[in-house]
Every structure is written in C-alpha cells, then in structure tokens.
mmCIF file with all atom_site columns, C-alpha atoms and ligand atoms in Angstrom:
data_model
loop_
_atom_site.group_PDB
_atom_site.id
_atom_site.type_symbol
_atom_site.label_atom_id
_atom_site.label_alt_id
_atom_site.label_comp_id
_atom_site.label_asym_id
_atom_site.label_entity_id
_atom_site.label_seq_id
_atom_site.pdbx_PDB_ins_code
_atom_site.Cartn_x
_atom_site.Cartn_y
_atom_site.Cartn_z
_atom_site.occupancy
_atom_site.B_iso_or_equiv
_atom_site.pdbx_formal_charge
_atom_site.auth_seq_id
_atom_site.auth_comp_id
_atom_site.auth_asym_id
_atom_site.auth_atom_id
_atom_site.pdbx_PDB_model_num
ATOM   1   C CA . UNK A 1 1   ? 42.403 -1.241  57.049 1.00 0.00 ? 14  UNK A CA 1
ATOM   2   C CA . UNK A 1 2   ? 42.079 0.980   53.229 1.00 0.00 ? 15  UNK A CA 1
ATOM   3   C CA . UNK A 1 3   ? 39.225 0.028   50.964 1.00 0.00 ? 16  UNK A CA 1
ATOM   4   C CA . UNK A 1 4   ? 40.410 0.765   47.359 1.00 0.00 ? 17  UNK A CA 1
ATOM   5   C CA . UNK A 1 5   ? 37.523 1.947   45.526 1.00 0.00 ? 18  UNK A CA 1
ATOM   6   C CA . UNK A 1 6   ? 36.916 1.894   41.803 1.00 0.00 ? 19  UNK A CA 1
ATOM   7   C CA . UNK A 1 7   ? 34.773 4.358   39.490 1.00 0.00 ? 20  UNK A CA 1
ATOM   8   C CA . UNK A 1 8   ? 33.193 3.377   36.833 1.00 0.00 ? 21  UNK A CA 1
ATOM   9   C CA . UNK A 1 9   ? 32.671 6.293   34.134 1.00 0.00 ? 22  UNK A CA 1
ATOM   10  C CA . UNK A 1 10  ? 31.601 6.559   30.217 1.00 0.00 ? 23  UNK A CA 1
ATOM   11  C CA . UNK A 1 11  ? 31.462 10.213  29.989 1.00 0.00 ? 24  UNK A CA 1
ATOM   12  C CA . UNK A 1 12  ? 32.122 13.582  31.474 1.00 0.00 ? 25  UNK A CA 1
ATOM   13  C CA . UNK A 1 13  ? 33.074 12.441  35.053 1.00 0.00 ? 26  UNK A CA 1
ATOM   14  C CA . UNK A 1 14  ? 31.920 14.737  37.275 1.00 0.00 ? 27  UNK A CA 1
ATOM   15  C CA . UNK A 1 15  ? 30.806 12.615  39.642 1.00 0.00 ? 28  UNK A CA 1
ATOM   16  C CA . UNK A 1 16  ? 33.738 10.553  39.170 1.00 0.00 ? 29  UNK A CA 1
ATOM   17  C CA . UNK A 1 17  ? 35.989 13.383  40.198 1.00 0.00 ? 30  UNK A CA 1
ATOM   18  C CA . UNK A 1 18  ? 33.913 14.844  43.197 1.00 0.00 ? 31  UNK A CA 1
ATOM   19  C CA . UNK A 1 19  ? 33.815 11.520  44.934 1.00 0.00 ? 32  UNK A CA 1
ATOM   20  C CA . UNK A 1 20  ? 37.483 10.552  44.346 1.00 0.00 ? 33  UNK A CA 1
ATOM   21  C CA . UNK A 1 21  ? 37.608 14.666  45.957 1.00 0.00 ? 34  UNK A CA 1
ATOM   22  C CA . UNK A 1 22  ? 36.028 13.644  48.755 1.00 0.00 ? 35  UNK A CA 1
ATOM   23  C CA . UNK A 1 23  ? 37.852 10.272  49.331 1.00 0.00 ? 36  UNK A CA 1
ATOM   24  C CA . UNK A 1 24  ? 41.554 12.096  49.758 1.00 0.00 ? 37  UNK A CA 1
ATOM   25  C CA . UNK A 1 25  ? 40.841 13.802  53.177 1.00 0.00 ? 38  UNK A CA 1
ATOM   26  C CA . UNK A 1 26  ? 39.907 10.115  54.256 1.00 0.00 ? 39  UNK A CA 1
ATOM   27  C CA . UNK A 1 27  ? 42.285 7.464   55.502 1.00 0.00 ? 40  UNK A CA 1
ATOM   28  C CA . UNK A 1 28  ? 40.168 4.344   55.165 1.00 0.00 ? 41  UNK A CA 1
ATOM   29  C CA . UNK A 1 29  ? 39.021 4.438   51.342 1.00 0.00 ? 42  UNK A CA 1
ATOM   30  C CA . UNK A 1 30  ? 40.711 4.787   48.753 1.00 0.00 ? 43  UNK A CA 1
ATOM   31  C CA . UNK A 1 31  ? 39.594 5.570   45.096 1.00 0.00 ? 44  UNK A CA 1
ATOM   32  C CA . UNK A 1 32  ? 42.233 3.740   43.126 1.00 0.00 ? 45  UNK A CA 1
ATOM   33  C CA . UNK A 1 33  ? 41.146 2.992   39.669 1.00 0.00 ? 46  UNK A CA 1
ATOM   34  C CA . UNK A 1 34  ? 38.744 4.534   37.470 1.00 0.00 ? 47  UNK A CA 1
ATOM   35  C CA . UNK A 1 35  ? 37.321 2.193   34.364 1.00 0.00 ? 48  UNK A CA 1
ATOM   36  C CA . UNK A 1 36  ? 35.697 3.217   31.395 1.00 0.00 ? 49  UNK A CA 1
ATOM   37  C CA . UNK A 1 37  ? 34.218 1.864   28.294 1.00 0.00 ? 50  UNK A CA 1
ATOM   38  C CA . UNK A 1 38  ? 34.741 5.335   26.245 1.00 0.00 ? 51  UNK A CA 1
ATOM   39  C CA . UNK A 1 39  ? 37.682 6.211   24.731 1.00 0.00 ? 52  UNK A CA 1
ATOM   40  C CA . UNK A 1 40  ? 36.416 10.121  24.778 1.00 0.00 ? 53  UNK A CA 1
ATOM   41  C CA . UNK A 1 41  ? 35.262 9.582   28.033 1.00 0.00 ? 54  UNK A CA 1
ATOM   42  C CA . UNK A 1 42  ? 36.859 13.225  30.152 1.00 0.00 ? 55  UNK A CA 1
ATOM   43  C CA . UNK A 1 43  ? 36.599 10.738  33.144 1.00 0.00 ? 56  UNK A CA 1
ATOM   44  C CA . UNK A 1 44  ? 40.175 9.800   31.904 1.00 0.00 ? 57  UNK A CA 1
ATOM   45  C CA . UNK A 1 45  ? 41.505 13.285  31.565 1.00 0.00 ? 58  UNK A CA 1
ATOM   46  C CA . UNK A 1 46  ? 40.017 13.853  35.157 1.00 0.00 ? 59  UNK A CA 1
ATOM   47  C CA . UNK A 1 47  ? 41.987 10.719  36.473 1.00 0.00 ? 60  UNK A CA 1
ATOM   48  C CA . UNK A 1 48  ? 45.197 12.014  34.930 1.00 0.00 ? 61  UNK A CA 1
ATOM   49  C CA . UNK A 1 49  ? 44.719 15.578  36.454 1.00 0.00 ? 62  UNK A CA 1
ATOM   50  C CA . UNK A 1 50  ? 43.711 13.542  39.804 1.00 0.00 ? 63  UNK A CA 1
ATOM   51  C CA . UNK A 1 51  ? 46.747 11.165  39.624 1.00 0.00 ? 64  UNK A CA 1
ATOM   52  C CA . UNK A 1 52  ? 44.541 8.297   39.367 1.00 0.00 ? 65  UNK A CA 1
ATOM   53  C CA . UNK A 1 53  ? 45.608 4.987   37.479 1.00 0.00 ? 66  UNK A CA 1
ATOM   54  C CA . UNK A 1 54  ? 42.454 4.943   34.548 1.00 0.00 ? 67  UNK A CA 1
ATOM   55  C CA . UNK A 1 55  ? 41.964 2.184   32.220 1.00 0.00 ? 68  UNK A CA 1
ATOM   56  C CA . UNK A 1 56  ? 39.744 2.073   29.342 1.00 0.00 ? 69  UNK A CA 1
ATOM   57  C CA . UNK A 1 57  ? 37.857 -1.281  27.683 1.00 0.00 ? 70  UNK A CA 1
ATOM   58  C CA . UNK A 1 58  ? 36.733 -1.759  24.794 1.00 0.00 ? 71  UNK A CA 1
ATOM   59  C CA . UNK A 1 59  ? 33.562 -3.299  24.275 1.00 0.00 ? 72  UNK A CA 1
ATOM   60  C CA . UNK A 1 60  ? 34.818 -7.070  23.778 1.00 0.00 ? 73  UNK A CA 1
ATOM   61  C CA . UNK A 1 61  ? 36.753 -6.914  26.403 1.00 0.00 ? 74  UNK A CA 1
ATOM   62  C CA . UNK A 1 62  ? 34.430 -4.926  28.949 1.00 0.00 ? 75  UNK A CA 1
ATOM   63  C CA . UNK A 1 63  ? 31.479 -7.486  27.478 1.00 0.00 ? 76  UNK A CA 1
ATOM   64  C CA . UNK A 1 64  ? 34.031 -10.815 28.506 1.00 0.00 ? 77  UNK A CA 1
ATOM   65  C CA . UNK A 1 65  ? 34.949 -9.308  31.971 1.00 0.00 ? 78  UNK A CA 1
ATOM   66  C CA . UNK A 1 66  ? 37.540 -11.497 32.462 1.00 0.00 ? 79  UNK A CA 1
ATOM   67  C CA . UNK A 1 67  ? 40.254 -8.790  31.345 1.00 0.00 ? 80  UNK A CA 1
ATOM   68  C CA . UNK A 1 68  ? 38.165 -6.439  33.931 1.00 0.00 ? 81  UNK A CA 1
ATOM   69  C CA . UNK A 1 69  ? 37.628 -8.769  36.867 1.00 0.00 ? 82  UNK A CA 1
ATOM   70  C CA . UNK A 1 70  ? 41.712 -9.266  36.389 1.00 0.00 ? 83  UNK A CA 1
ATOM   71  C CA . UNK A 1 71  ? 42.379 -5.882  36.670 1.00 0.00 ? 84  UNK A CA 1
ATOM   72  C CA . UNK A 1 72  ? 40.086 -4.837  39.655 1.00 0.00 ? 85  UNK A CA 1
ATOM   73  C CA . UNK A 1 73  ? 41.716 -7.572  41.486 1.00 0.00 ? 86  UNK A CA 1
ATOM   74  C CA . UNK A 1 74  ? 45.251 -6.187  40.693 1.00 0.00 ? 87  UNK A CA 1
ATOM   75  C CA . UNK A 1 75  ? 44.514 -3.259  42.330 1.00 0.00 ? 88  UNK A CA 1
ATOM   76  C CA . UNK A 1 76  ? 42.764 -4.707  44.961 1.00 0.00 ? 89  UNK A CA 1
ATOM   77  C CA . UNK A 1 77  ? 39.297 -3.090  44.780 1.00 0.00 ? 90  UNK A CA 1
ATOM   78  C CA . UNK A 1 78  ? 36.884 -3.798  47.429 1.00 0.00 ? 91  UNK A CA 1
ATOM   79  C CA . UNK A 1 79  ? 33.661 -1.500  46.185 1.00 0.00 ? 92  UNK A CA 1
ATOM   80  C CA . UNK A 1 80  ? 32.697 -0.597  42.746 1.00 0.00 ? 93  UNK A CA 1
ATOM   81  C CA . UNK A 1 81  ? 31.264 3.134   42.121 1.00 0.00 ? 94  UNK A CA 1
ATOM   82  C CA . UNK A 1 82  ? 29.120 3.309   38.819 1.00 0.00 ? 95  UNK A CA 1
ATOM   83  C CA . UNK A 1 83  ? 29.106 6.742   37.992 1.00 0.00 ? 96  UNK A CA 1
ATOM   84  C CA . UNK A 1 84  ? 27.668 7.543   34.566 1.00 0.00 ? 97  UNK A CA 1
ATOM   85  C CA . UNK A 1 85  ? 28.411 4.389   32.952 1.00 0.00 ? 98  UNK A CA 1
ATOM   86  C CA . UNK A 1 86  ? 26.462 3.341   30.732 1.00 0.00 ? 99  UNK A CA 1
ATOM   87  C CA . UNK A 1 87  ? 27.218 -0.203  29.931 1.00 0.00 ? 100 UNK A CA 1
ATOM   88  C CA . UNK A 1 88  ? 25.541 -3.402  31.393 1.00 0.00 ? 101 UNK A CA 1
ATOM   89  C CA . UNK A 1 89  ? 27.972 -5.224  33.931 1.00 0.00 ? 102 UNK A CA 1
ATOM   90  C CA . UNK A 1 90  ? 29.026 -8.787  33.170 1.00 0.00 ? 103 UNK A CA 1
ATOM   91  C CA . UNK A 1 91  ? 27.519 -10.910 35.367 1.00 0.00 ? 104 UNK A CA 1
ATOM   92  C CA . UNK A 1 92  ? 31.165 -12.543 36.495 1.00 0.00 ? 105 UNK A CA 1
ATOM   93  C CA . UNK A 1 93  ? 31.860 -9.097  37.928 1.00 0.00 ? 106 UNK A CA 1
ATOM   94  C CA . UNK A 1 94  ? 28.301 -8.484  39.230 1.00 0.00 ? 107 UNK A CA 1
ATOM   95  C CA . UNK A 1 95  ? 28.972 -12.022 41.408 1.00 0.00 ? 108 UNK A CA 1
ATOM   96  C CA . UNK A 1 96  ? 32.706 -11.001 42.238 1.00 0.00 ? 109 UNK A CA 1
ATOM   97  C CA . UNK A 1 97  ? 31.196 -7.719  44.506 1.00 0.00 ? 110 UNK A CA 1
ATOM   98  C CA . UNK A 1 98  ? 27.904 -8.705  45.615 1.00 0.00 ? 111 UNK A CA 1
ATOM   99  C CA . UNK A 1 99  ? 26.498 -5.837  47.973 1.00 0.00 ? 112 UNK A CA 1
ATOM   100 C CA . UNK A 1 100 ? 29.682 -4.072  46.993 1.00 0.00 ? 113 UNK A CA 1
ATOM   101 C CA . UNK A 1 101 ? 28.470 -2.516  43.417 1.00 0.00 ? 114 UNK A CA 1
ATOM   102 C CA . UNK A 1 102 ? 26.048 0.488   43.437 1.00 0.00 ? 115 UNK A CA 1
ATOM   103 C CA . UNK A 1 103 ? 24.610 2.814   40.901 1.00 0.00 ? 116 UNK A CA 1
ATOM   104 C CA . UNK A 1 104 ? 22.916 6.370   40.893 1.00 0.00 ? 117 UNK A CA 1
ATOM   105 C CA . UNK A 1 105 ? 20.532 7.060   38.487 1.00 0.00 ? 118 UNK A CA 1
ATOM   106 C CA . UNK A 1 106 ? 19.455 10.991  37.920 1.00 0.00 ? 119 UNK A CA 1
ATOM   107 C CA . UNK A 1 107 ? 15.227 10.345  38.269 1.00 0.00 ? 120 UNK A CA 1
ATOM   108 C CA . UNK A 1 108 ? 13.408 8.455   41.261 1.00 0.00 ? 121 UNK A CA 1
ATOM   109 C CA . UNK A 1 109 ? 12.941 5.241   40.060 1.00 0.00 ? 122 UNK A CA 1
ATOM   110 C CA . UNK A 1 110 ? 11.214 2.973   39.162 1.00 0.00 ? 123 UNK A CA 1
ATOM   111 C CA . UNK A 1 111 ? 10.480 6.255   37.317 1.00 0.00 ? 124 UNK A CA 1
ATOM   112 C CA . UNK A 1 112 ? 12.346 7.564   33.922 1.00 0.00 ? 125 UNK A CA 1
ATOM   113 C CA . UNK A 1 113 ? 14.764 4.631   33.986 1.00 0.00 ? 126 UNK A CA 1
ATOM   114 C CA . UNK A 1 114 ? 15.749 1.346   32.227 1.00 0.00 ? 127 UNK A CA 1
ATOM   115 C CA . UNK A 1 115 ? 17.771 0.682   28.961 1.00 0.00 ? 128 UNK A CA 1
ATOM   116 C CA . UNK A 1 116 ? 18.741 3.842   26.796 1.00 0.00 ? 129 UNK A CA 1
ATOM   117 C CA . UNK A 1 117 ? 17.318 6.322   29.822 1.00 0.00 ? 130 UNK A CA 1
ATOM   118 C CA . UNK A 1 118 ? 20.742 8.338   30.840 1.00 0.00 ? 131 UNK A CA 1
ATOM   119 C CA . UNK A 1 119 ? 21.678 11.736  30.589 1.00 0.00 ? 132 UNK A CA 1
ATOM   120 C CA . UNK A 1 120 ? 19.390 14.284  29.581 1.00 0.00 ? 133 UNK A CA 1
ATOM   121 C CA . UNK A 1 121 ? 16.531 11.875  27.809 1.00 0.00 ? 134 UNK A CA 1
ATOM   122 C CA . UNK A 1 122 ? 16.117 11.398  31.655 1.00 0.00 ? 135 UNK A CA 1
ATOM   123 C CA . UNK A 1 123 ? 15.055 14.509  32.383 1.00 0.00 ? 136 UNK A CA 1
ATOM   124 C CA . UNK A 1 124 ? 13.586 15.480  29.131 1.00 0.00 ? 137 UNK A CA 1
ATOM   125 C CA . UNK A 1 125 ? 11.500 12.632  30.095 1.00 0.00 ? 138 UNK A CA 1
ATOM   126 C CA . UNK A 1 126 ? 10.482 13.911  33.160 1.00 0.00 ? 139 UNK A CA 1
ATOM   127 C CA . UNK A 1 127 ? 9.430  17.204  31.518 1.00 0.00 ? 140 UNK A CA 1
ATOM   128 C CA . UNK A 1 128 ? 7.146  15.227  29.091 1.00 0.00 ? 141 UNK A CA 1
ATOM   129 C CA . UNK A 1 129 ? 5.687  13.641  32.166 1.00 0.00 ? 142 UNK A CA 1
ATOM   130 C CA . UNK A 1 130 ? 4.821  16.746  33.935 1.00 0.00 ? 143 UNK A CA 1
ATOM   131 C CA . UNK A 1 131 ? 6.576  15.378  37.080 1.00 0.00 ? 144 UNK A CA 1
ATOM   132 C CA . UNK A 1 132 ? 6.577  17.644  39.696 1.00 0.00 ? 145 UNK A CA 1
ATOM   133 C CA . UNK A 1 133 ? 9.770  16.262  41.869 1.00 0.00 ? 146 UNK A CA 1
ATOM   134 C CA . UNK A 1 134 ? 12.626 14.626  40.481 1.00 0.00 ? 147 UNK A CA 1
ATOM   135 C CA . UNK A 1 135 ? 15.586 13.496  42.565 1.00 0.00 ? 148 UNK A CA 1
ATOM   136 C CA . UNK A 1 136 ? 18.512 10.547  42.459 1.00 0.00 ? 149 UNK A CA 1
ATOM   137 C CA . UNK A 1 137 ? 18.057 7.372   43.738 1.00 0.00 ? 150 UNK A CA 1
ATOM   138 C CA . UNK A 1 138 ? 21.329 5.137   44.358 1.00 0.00 ? 151 UNK A CA 1
ATOM   139 C CA . UNK A 1 139 ? 21.318 1.808   44.358 1.00 0.00 ? 152 UNK A CA 1
ATOM   140 C CA . UNK A 1 140 ? 23.044 -2.023  44.158 1.00 0.00 ? 153 UNK A CA 1
ATOM   141 C CA . UNK A 1 141 ? 24.060 -2.635  40.815 1.00 0.00 ? 154 UNK A CA 1
ATOM   142 C CA . UNK A 1 142 ? 22.230 -5.973  39.325 1.00 0.00 ? 155 UNK A CA 1
ATOM   143 C CA . UNK A 1 143 ? 21.702 -7.474  35.860 1.00 0.00 ? 156 UNK A CA 1
ATOM   144 C CA . UNK A 1 144 ? 18.717 -5.101  34.831 1.00 0.00 ? 157 UNK A CA 1
ATOM   145 C CA . UNK A 1 145 ? 19.229 -1.701  33.889 1.00 0.00 ? 158 UNK A CA 1
ATOM   146 C CA . UNK A 1 146 ? 18.175 0.441   36.963 1.00 0.00 ? 159 UNK A CA 1
ATOM   147 C CA . UNK A 1 147 ? 16.321 -2.619  38.157 1.00 0.00 ? 160 UNK A CA 1
ATOM   148 C CA . UNK A 1 148 ? 18.931 -3.407  41.458 1.00 0.00 ? 161 UNK A CA 1
ATOM   149 C CA . UNK A 1 149 ? 18.111 -2.920  45.600 1.00 0.00 ? 162 UNK A CA 1
ATOM   150 C CA . UNK A 1 150 ? 17.159 0.589   45.933 1.00 0.00 ? 163 UNK A CA 1
ATOM   151 C CA . UNK A 1 151 ? 19.578 2.377   49.296 1.00 0.00 ? 164 UNK A CA 1
ATOM   152 C CA . UNK A 1 152 ? 18.330 5.475   48.675 1.00 0.00 ? 165 UNK A CA 1
ATOM   153 C CA . UNK A 1 153 ? 16.514 8.677   47.196 1.00 0.00 ? 166 UNK A CA 1
ATOM   154 C CA . UNK A 1 154 ? 16.578 11.888  47.029 1.00 0.00 ? 167 UNK A CA 1
ATOM   155 C CA . UNK A 1 155 ? 14.295 14.718  45.906 1.00 0.00 ? 168 UNK A CA 1
ATOM   156 C CA . UNK A 1 156 ? 13.956 18.183  44.266 1.00 0.00 ? 169 UNK A CA 1
ATOM   157 C CA . UNK A 1 157 ? 10.944 20.268  42.383 1.00 0.00 ? 170 UNK A CA 1
ATOM   158 C CA . UNK A 1 158 ? 10.492 20.423  38.946 1.00 0.00 ? 171 UNK A CA 1
ATOM   159 C CA . UNK A 1 159 ? 9.954  24.232  38.387 1.00 0.00 ? 172 UNK A CA 1
ATOM   160 C CA . UNK A 1 160 ? 7.259  25.083  35.554 1.00 0.00 ? 173 UNK A CA 1
ATOM   161 C CA . UNK A 1 161 ? 10.169 26.656  33.908 1.00 0.00 ? 174 UNK A CA 1
ATOM   162 C CA . UNK A 1 162 ? 12.546 23.914  33.650 1.00 0.00 ? 175 UNK A CA 1
ATOM   163 C CA . UNK A 1 163 ? 14.593 22.644  30.812 1.00 0.00 ? 176 UNK A CA 1
ATOM   164 C CA . UNK A 1 164 ? 16.188 19.531  30.796 1.00 0.00 ? 177 UNK A CA 1
ATOM   165 C CA . UNK A 1 165 ? 19.386 21.624  31.473 1.00 0.00 ? 178 UNK A CA 1
ATOM   166 C CA . UNK A 1 166 ? 18.578 23.252  34.231 1.00 0.00 ? 179 UNK A CA 1
ATOM   167 C CA . UNK A 1 167 ? 16.567 20.452  36.064 1.00 0.00 ? 180 UNK A CA 1
ATOM   168 C CA . UNK A 1 168 ? 19.949 18.670  35.199 1.00 0.00 ? 181 UNK A CA 1
ATOM   169 C CA . UNK A 1 169 ? 21.868 21.245  37.110 1.00 0.00 ? 182 UNK A CA 1
ATOM   170 C CA . UNK A 1 170 ? 19.690 20.431  40.625 1.00 0.00 ? 183 UNK A CA 1
ATOM   171 C CA . UNK A 1 171 ? 19.362 17.133  40.017 1.00 0.00 ? 184 UNK A CA 1
ATOM   172 C CA . UNK A 1 172 ? 23.705 16.901  39.976 1.00 0.00 ? 185 UNK A CA 1
ATOM   173 C CA . UNK A 1 173 ? 23.658 19.204  42.855 1.00 0.00 ? 186 UNK A CA 1
ATOM   174 C CA . UNK A 1 174 ? 21.612 16.412  44.792 1.00 0.00 ? 187 UNK A CA 1
ATOM   175 C CA . UNK A 1 175 ? 24.101 14.191  43.393 1.00 0.00 ? 188 UNK A CA 1
ATOM   176 C CA . UNK A 1 176 ? 27.462 16.209  44.329 1.00 0.00 ? 189 UNK A CA 1
ATOM   177 C CA . UNK A 1 177 ? 25.997 16.899  48.333 1.00 0.00 ? 190 UNK A CA 1
ATOM   178 C CA . UNK A 1 178 ? 24.681 12.894  48.480 1.00 0.00 ? 191 UNK A CA 1
ATOM   179 C CA . UNK A 1 179 ? 26.615 9.993   46.527 1.00 0.00 ? 192 UNK A CA 1
ATOM   180 C CA . UNK A 1 180 ? 29.677 9.952   48.307 1.00 0.00 ? 193 UNK A CA 1
ATOM   181 C CA . UNK A 1 181 ? 28.287 10.473  52.254 1.00 0.00 ? 194 UNK A CA 1
ATOM   182 C CA . UNK A 1 182 ? 26.014 7.271   51.208 1.00 0.00 ? 195 UNK A CA 1
ATOM   183 C CA . UNK A 1 183 ? 29.105 5.401   49.242 1.00 0.00 ? 196 UNK A CA 1
ATOM   184 C CA . UNK A 1 184 ? 31.329 6.179   53.215 1.00 0.00 ? 197 UNK A CA 1
ATOM   185 C CA . UNK A 1 185 ? 28.206 4.880   54.778 1.00 0.00 ? 198 UNK A CA 1
ATOM   186 C CA . UNK A 1 186 ? 28.596 1.803   53.394 1.00 0.00 ? 199 UNK A CA 1
ATOM   187 C CA . UNK A 1 187 ? 31.613 1.134   53.336 1.00 0.00 ? 200 UNK A CA 1
ATOM   188 C CA . UNK A 1 188 ? 31.467 1.639   57.070 1.00 0.00 ? 201 UNK A CA 1
ATOM   189 C CA . UNK A 1 189 ? 28.722 -0.955  57.141 1.00 0.00 ? 202 UNK A CA 1
ATOM   190 C CA . UNK A 1 190 ? 30.698 -3.477  55.284 1.00 0.00 ? 203 UNK A CA 1
HETATM 191 C C1 . GRF B 2 .   ? 24.782 11.512  36.418 1.00 0.00 ? 14  GRF B C1 1
HETATM 192 O O1 . GRF B 2 .   ? 23.397 12.535  36.146 1.00 0.00 ? 14  GRF B O1 1
HETATM 193 C C2 . GRF B 2 .   ? 24.559 10.469  36.692 1.00 0.00 ? 14  GRF B C2 1
HETATM 194 O O2 . GRF B 2 .   ? 23.332 10.164  37.723 1.00 0.00 ? 14  GRF B O2 1
HETATM 195 C C3 . GRF B 2 .   ? 23.981 9.383   35.613 1.00 0.00 ? 14  GRF B C3 1
HETATM 196 O O3 . GRF B 2 .   ? 25.017 10.119  34.942 1.00 0.00 ? 14  GRF B O3 1
HETATM 197 C C4 . GRF B 2 .   ? 25.468 11.444  34.874 1.00 0.00 ? 14  GRF B C4 1
HETATM 198 C C5 . GRF B 2 .   ? 26.821 11.115  35.083 1.00 0.00 ? 14  GRF B C5 1
HETATM 199 O O4 . GRF B 2 .   ? 27.336 12.330  35.295 1.00 0.00 ? 14  GRF B O4 1
HETATM 200 N N1 . GRF B 2 .   ? 24.158 7.924   35.804 1.00 0.00 ? 14  GRF B N1 1
HETATM 201 P P1 . GRF B 2 .   ? 29.181 12.975  34.980 1.00 0.00 ? 14  GRF B P1 1
HETATM 202 O O5 . GRF B 2 .   ? 29.461 11.946  33.864 1.00 0.00 ? 14  GRF B O5 1
HETATM 203 O O6 . GRF B 2 .   ? 29.400 12.376  36.907 1.00 0.00 ? 14  GRF B O6 1
HETATM 204 O O7 . GRF B 2 .   ? 29.252 14.099  35.410 1.00 0.00 ? 14  GRF B O7 1
#
C-alpha cells in the first residue's frame, strides 16, 4: 500500500523539495501533490522541476476548504505535510486528517511561535531574547497557529555573533536532516 502525501508550502519550498526527494527511493510513500496559497511561491517551480502535480488556491478558496479537500481526495492523499505554509488550515480539512497533518516550526515551541511568527521574524525574536539555543519543532496541525501537539524537537546552539541569516541556516540544516525521517516514522505508525 502506498501512502500519498501532499505538501503545503507558501514560499521557497526547500523543505518541500527535500522531503519529495527523500521519498523518491521509498516504495510505500509518494509525494503526490504540492499545494500553495501563493502564486509567487518558488515551491511551485520546484514541484514542476520534480514532476509533482501542484496547485494554487486563492485565499477565498483556501479558507472555504471544500475545493482543496476535493483535490486531496482526487489524489487519494492520506497524509499532509506543512512546510513553510503560512495560512490557517480550515476546520473541514483538519477534521478530515486527524493526526495525519504535521507542521514544522523553526524554533523550540512554545517559544517564538504563534500568528505572525514565521521566517526571519522567528530568528530575529530568538536573537532579541538572547536565547542560548534554538531549533525546530515538529507538531500536529491544529486550529491554533503553532499550538498542536508536539511530536519532537531538535536543538541547535545560538552563537553570540549569529545573525538571523546564520541562525536560519543552522535551523534549516536541522529541518532537512530530521523532517523527512520523522514523517517516515509517523507513516510507519499509522
Ligand atoms: C522553514 O524554516 C519552516 O520551519 C518554516 O518555514 C520555513 C520554510 O522554508 N515553517 P522553506 O520554504 O522550506 O525553504
């Protein structure tokens, strides 16, 4: 049995590509769909380069959820991965994928999370607060931003001379290393 995975991404999509490439060698998991809520998302180009079907939904369609859910069903999607996805997931989709939808956040939640806390803003906040460590949090998606049940966290140091960019690079490395493996493990446990 193959589990079809959909990845939701709003921007660059480097995690989406990393995850898709990781599962190419896996005969039971397939990244079958990439969805974005931004026409400018580079994730769309990455999907085309990888030969993965991709779709854009405007705010209105995204918030309604029915068309998105219809597409997920068309592709027989069994698991959803948020990777740099900035919109709230509508209840209709949350309810259709209980414990089957995960998100990654580039800090040690509950620190530096919540609405408006994304991208460089997270790393700027970590530095402003003088944290000595940061990292990533992989958690189930819920109706509240960054508040779903935490699955696992991985840490890295924050250096005294870090900039938001240098910290982001270290955090991204953690994401690339761990996110695909955690997804793989969760899929095995389904
Ligand atoms: C990642 O740092 C992820 O943790 C956060 O958004 C960023 C997305 O980066 N949710 P990319 O689009 O995968 O390059």
